Each structure stands twice: as C-alpha cells, then as structure tokens.
Coordinates of C-alpha atoms in Angstrom, one line a residue:
X109 CA -11.3 -54.8 97.1
X110 CA -11.4 -57.3 94.2
X111 CA -13.1 -60.6 95.0
X112 CA -12.6 -63.9 93.3
X113 CA -14.8 -66.9 93.3
X114 CA -13.0 -70.1 94.2
X115 CA -14.5 -73.3 92.9
X116 CA -13.5 -76.6 94.6
X117 CA -14.1 -80.1 93.3
X118 CA -16.5 -80.9 96.1
X119 CA -18.8 -77.9 95.5
X120 CA -22.2 -78.8 94.1
X121 CA -23.5 -77.2 90.9
X122 CA -26.0 -75.2 92.9
X123 CA -23.3 -73.8 95.1
X124 CA -21.1 -72.4 92.3
X125 CA -23.8 -71.6 89.7
X126 CA -25.0 -68.3 91.2
X127 CA -21.6 -66.6 91.8
X128 CA -20.4 -67.6 88.3
X129 CA -23.6 -66.4 86.7
X130 CA -23.3 -63.0 88.5
X131 CA -19.7 -62.7 87.3
X132 CA -20.7 -63.7 83.7
X133 CA -23.5 -61.1 83.8
X134 CA -21.1 -58.4 85.0
X135 CA -18.5 -59.4 82.4
X136 CA -21.1 -59.3 79.6
X137 CA -22.4 -55.9 80.9
X138 CA -18.9 -54.5 80.8
X139 CA -18.1 -56.0 77.4
X140 CA -21.2 -54.5 75.7
X141 CA -20.8 -51.3 77.7
X142 CA -17.3 -50.9 76.2
X143 CA -18.6 -51.8 72.8
X144 CA -21.2 -49.0 73.2
X145 CA -18.5 -46.6 74.2
X146 CA -16.5 -47.3 71.0
X147 CA -19.6 -46.9 68.9
X148 CA -20.5 -43.6 70.7
X149 CA -17.1 -42.1 70.0
X150 CA -17.5 -42.8 66.3
X151 CA -21.0 -41.3 66.3
X152 CA -19.8 -38.2 68.0
X153 CA -17.0 -37.7 65.5
X154 CA -19.5 -38.3 62.7
X155 CA -21.8 -35.7 64.3
X156 CA -19.0 -33.1 64.1
X157 CA -17.5 -34.0 60.8
X158 CA -20.7 -34.9 58.8
X159 CA -23.8 -33.5 60.4
X160 CA -22.3 -30.2 61.7
X161 CA -19.7 -30.0 58.9
X162 CA -17.0 -29.2 61.5
X163 CA -13.4 -30.1 61.1
X164 CA -13.2 -31.0 64.8
X165 CA -12.3 -27.5 65.8
X166 CA -11.6 -26.3 69.4
X167 CA -15.3 -25.6 70.0
X168 CA -16.5 -28.9 68.5
X169 CA -18.6 -31.5 70.4
X170 CA -15.6 -33.9 70.2
X171 CA -13.2 -31.5 71.8
X172 CA -15.6 -30.3 74.4
X173 CA -16.5 -33.8 75.5
X174 CA -12.8 -34.7 75.7
X175 CA -12.2 -31.7 78.0
X176 CA -15.2 -32.7 80.2
X177 CA -14.0 -36.3 80.5
X178 CA -10.5 -35.2 81.5
X179 CA -11.9 -32.7 84.0
X180 CA -14.1 -35.5 85.5
X181 CA -11.1 -37.8 85.8
X182 CA -9.0 -35.1 87.5
X183 CA -11.9 -34.5 89.9
X184 CA -12.1 -38.2 90.8
X185 CA -8.4 -38.4 91.5
X186 CA -8.3 -35.1 93.4
X187 CA -11.2 -36.3 95.6
X188 CA -9.4 -39.6 96.1
X189 CA -6.2 -37.8 97.2
X190 CA -8.2 -36.4 100.1
X191 CA -9.8 -39.7 101.0
X192 CA -6.8 -41.9 100.7
X193 CA -3.7 -40.3 102.3
X194 CA -1.8 -43.6 101.9
X195 CA -1.7 -42.9 98.2
X196 CA -1.8 -39.1 98.2
X197 CA 1.3 -38.4 96.1
X198 CA 0.3 -40.8 93.3
X199 CA -3.3 -39.6 93.2
X200 CA -2.2 -35.9 93.2
X201 CA 0.2 -36.6 90.3
X202 CA -2.7 -38.0 88.2
X203 CA -5.0 -35.2 89.1
X204 CA -2.3 -32.7 88.2
X205 CA -1.7 -34.3 84.9
X206 CA -5.4 -34.1 84.1
X207 CA -5.5 -30.5 85.1
X208 CA -2.6 -29.7 82.8
X209 CA -4.3 -31.4 79.9
X210 CA -7.5 -29.4 80.5
X211 CA -5.5 -26.1 80.6
X212 CA -3.6 -27.0 77.4
X213 CA -6.8 -28.0 75.6
X214 CA -8.3 -24.6 76.5
X215 CA -5.3 -22.5 75.6
X216 CA -7.5 -20.7 72.9
X217 CA -9.7 -19.4 75.7
X218 CA -6.9 -18.3 78.0
X219 CA -5.2 -16.6 75.0
X220 CA -8.0 -14.0 75.4
X221 CA -6.1 -12.7 78.4
X222 CA -2.9 -12.5 76.4
X223 CA -1.2 -14.8 73.9
X224 CA 0.5 -17.7 75.7
X225 CA -1.2 -16.9 79.0
X226 CA -2.1 -20.6 79.4
X227 CA 1.5 -21.3 80.4
X228 CA 1.2 -19.5 83.7
X229 CA -1.8 -21.4 85.2
X230 CA -0.2 -24.6 83.9
X231 CA 3.1 -23.7 85.6
X232 CA 1.3 -22.9 88.8
X233 CA -0.7 -26.1 88.8
X234 CA 2.4 -28.2 87.8
X235 CA 4.5 -26.7 90.6
X236 CA 1.7 -27.2 93.2
X237 CA 1.3 -30.8 92.2
X238 CA 5.0 -31.3 92.3
X239 CA 5.3 -29.8 95.7
X240 CA 2.5 -32.0 97.1
X241 CA 4.0 -35.1 95.5
X242 CA 7.4 -34.3 97.0
X243 CA 5.8 -33.7 100.4
X244 CA 4.1 -37.0 100.4
X245 CA 6.7 -38.8 98.2
X246 CA 6.4 -42.0 100.4
X247 CA 2.9 -42.5 99.0
X248 CA 3.9 -42.6 95.3
X249 CA 5.6 -45.7 94.1
X250 CA 3.7 -48.5 95.9
X251 CA 0.2 -47.0 95.2
X252 CA 1.1 -46.6 91.6
X253 CA 2.1 -50.2 91.3
X254 CA -1.0 -51.3 93.2
X255 CA -3.2 -49.4 90.8
X256 CA -1.2 -50.4 87.7
X257 CA -1.9 -54.1 88.5
X258 CA -5.7 -53.7 88.5
X259 CA -8.1 -53.8 85.6
X260 CA -8.9 -50.1 86.1
X261 CA -5.2 -49.3 85.8
X262 CA -5.0 -51.2 82.6
X263 CA -7.9 -49.2 81.1
X264 CA -6.4 -46.0 82.3
X265 CA -2.9 -46.4 81.1
X266 CA -3.9 -47.9 77.8
X267 CA -6.2 -44.9 77.3
X268 CA -3.3 -42.6 78.3
X269 CA -0.9 -44.1 75.8
X270 CA -3.6 -43.9 73.1
X271 CA -4.1 -40.2 74.0
X272 CA -0.6 -39.0 74.2
X273 CA 1.3 -41.4 71.9
X274 CA -0.8 -43.3 69.3
X275 CA -3.2 -40.4 68.5
X276 CA -0.2 -38.2 67.7
X277 CA 1.6 -40.7 65.6
X278 CA -1.3 -42.1 63.7
X279 CA -3.0 -38.8 63.3
X280 CA 0.0 -36.9 61.8
X281 CA -0.1 -35.5 58.3
X282 CA 3.4 -37.0 57.7
X283 CA 1.6 -40.4 57.6
X284 CA -1.6 -39.6 55.7
X285 CA -0.2 -37.1 53.1
X286 CA 2.0 -39.7 51.3
X287 CA -0.8 -42.3 51.5
X288 CA -3.5 -40.0 50.0
X289 CA -1.3 -38.1 47.6
X290 CA -3.1 -35.4 45.7
X291 CA -6.4 -36.3 47.5
X292 CA -4.9 -35.4 50.9
X293 CA -7.2 -33.2 53.0
X294 CA -5.8 -31.8 56.3
X295 CA -9.3 -32.3 57.8
X296 CA -8.7 -36.1 57.6
X297 CA -5.7 -35.8 59.9
X298 CA -7.6 -33.7 62.4
X299 CA -10.6 -36.0 62.5
X300 CA -8.5 -39.1 63.0
X301 CA -6.4 -37.5 65.7
X302 CA -9.3 -35.9 67.6
X303 CA -11.3 -39.1 67.4
X304 CA -8.5 -41.2 68.9
X305 CA -8.0 -38.6 71.6
X306 CA -11.6 -38.8 72.5
X307 CA -11.4 -42.6 72.7
X308 CA -8.3 -42.3 74.9
X309 CA -10.0 -39.9 77.2
X310 CA -13.1 -42.1 77.4
X311 CA -11.0 -45.1 78.4
X312 CA -9.1 -43.0 81.0
X313 CA -12.4 -41.8 82.6
X314 CA -13.8 -45.3 82.5
X315 CA -10.7 -46.6 84.3
X316 CA -10.9 -43.8 86.8
X317 CA -14.5 -44.6 87.7
X318 CA -13.7 -48.3 87.9
X319 CA -10.6 -47.4 90.0
X320 CA -12.8 -45.3 92.4
X321 CA -15.1 -48.3 92.9
X322 CA -12.1 -50.6 93.5
X323 CA -10.3 -48.1 95.8
X324 CA -7.5 -48.0 93.1
X325 CA -6.3 -51.4 94.2
X326 CA -5.0 -50.0 97.5
X327 CA -6.4 -53.0 99.5
X328 CA -4.6 -55.5 97.3
X329 CA -1.2 -57.1 97.9
X330 CA 1.4 -56.1 95.4
X331 CA 2.0 -59.0 93.1
X332 CA 2.7 -57.3 89.8
X333 CA 4.7 -59.6 87.5
X334 CA 5.2 -62.0 90.4
X335 CA 3.5 -64.9 88.5
X336 CA 5.1 -64.2 85.1
X337 CA 7.1 -67.1 83.8
X338 CA 9.3 -67.5 80.7
X339 CA 9.1 -71.3 80.6

C-alpha cells in the first residue's frame, strides 16, 4: 500500500522533518539507481559491441540478459497470480506475455528440434494463458487499472512500449540507411535495437519488482484520471 505524508500548518518542523527526509532519501536512491541502470545498459552493449567484437548476436551478453530479465518478470507475475486471486486474470496475462517473449527470443535454440518448432510451445502457452484469463475474467480490468495508476505500472508499461514499439521503429534499417548513406553498417541497426530492447526489459523488470513490493496497487482505490482537469 502506498503511503503519503500529510503536512498540516500546525505541525512543527521536528514532526515533519523525519518523514520528509526519509522520502527524499528514498527518492534520491531511486533516482540514482535508475541512472545507474541506464549507464549499465550502455556498458553492457559496449561490452558486446567493442570488447567482445560481437554484433549483438543471439548468444550475446545483451540478448542473454534481456531473456533473463524477461524470465524474472514472468516469474514475479506468475507467483503473484497464485498469491492474489483477486487479480489472477491480469497477472496471468502479463506472465503469459513474458513467457511468449522468452520463447520467441530463444527460437534459435528451439529450431534445433525442427525449424519453426518455437511456434508450438508458444501456442500452448498462449492458449493456456488465454484459458486461465477467460476462467477468471472478472479479475482482469480493475486490477489492470489499479496497477496502471501506480508508479510501478508506469515503469512497466513505458518499458513495454520501449521494447515492442520504439526499439523496432528507431532500430530499423529503413531509418539509418538513408541517414548514413554509403557508410551504413547493418551492425549499427542491430546494436541500437538490441540496446533499446535491453533498456525496455530492464524498466519492465524494475517495475515488476516495485509492483511486487506495492502489491501491484491492489490495495488502492481506483482513481485513474479522476483528478485530470482541462481548465
């Protein structure tokens, strides 16, 4: 449950100083932690592209860490789906989406069975997740909105959009080839795209951990957009 510190005019400085100091310390810790996360993503991409002379292949550090982060996020939501039956459909949907991403990112390994084999475990997982979501469909919409209105939801869904939308658009060769002209190198597109995907995955996992600590906003009243004003 998220807690807020209410400061009234009659409160003394001593009464309000400690709560505010603790919140400022927590805010500063999170701010610099996120800064460190951004720097770490760049360092990992540099490790692959410069130190290891890799083009961010399927076996690169960047790709492997992205899969691990997605797997951790899926595990968090799968565990939460067991613990929070009042939000089971929503949590199952997110866990299923993470599982599908992991399967798709490891299609090169599953292709050792036969080419295109990854589609079958993906189909099985997708249908299982859909069946569970339909069975508990009354626990989908409201829990999603409750989580969406939290800070953890903001991190998660910004990371998701960065992963599935921005990384694809900004990391496409159709953008960089006209810009670079004859100097265009396909490795540039791959490095940019995979770096953005790793950043998106890191933000999603950070949001998932924060959401777990905040019970995904399930204890909060639904007030999304209620205070928005146009005037």
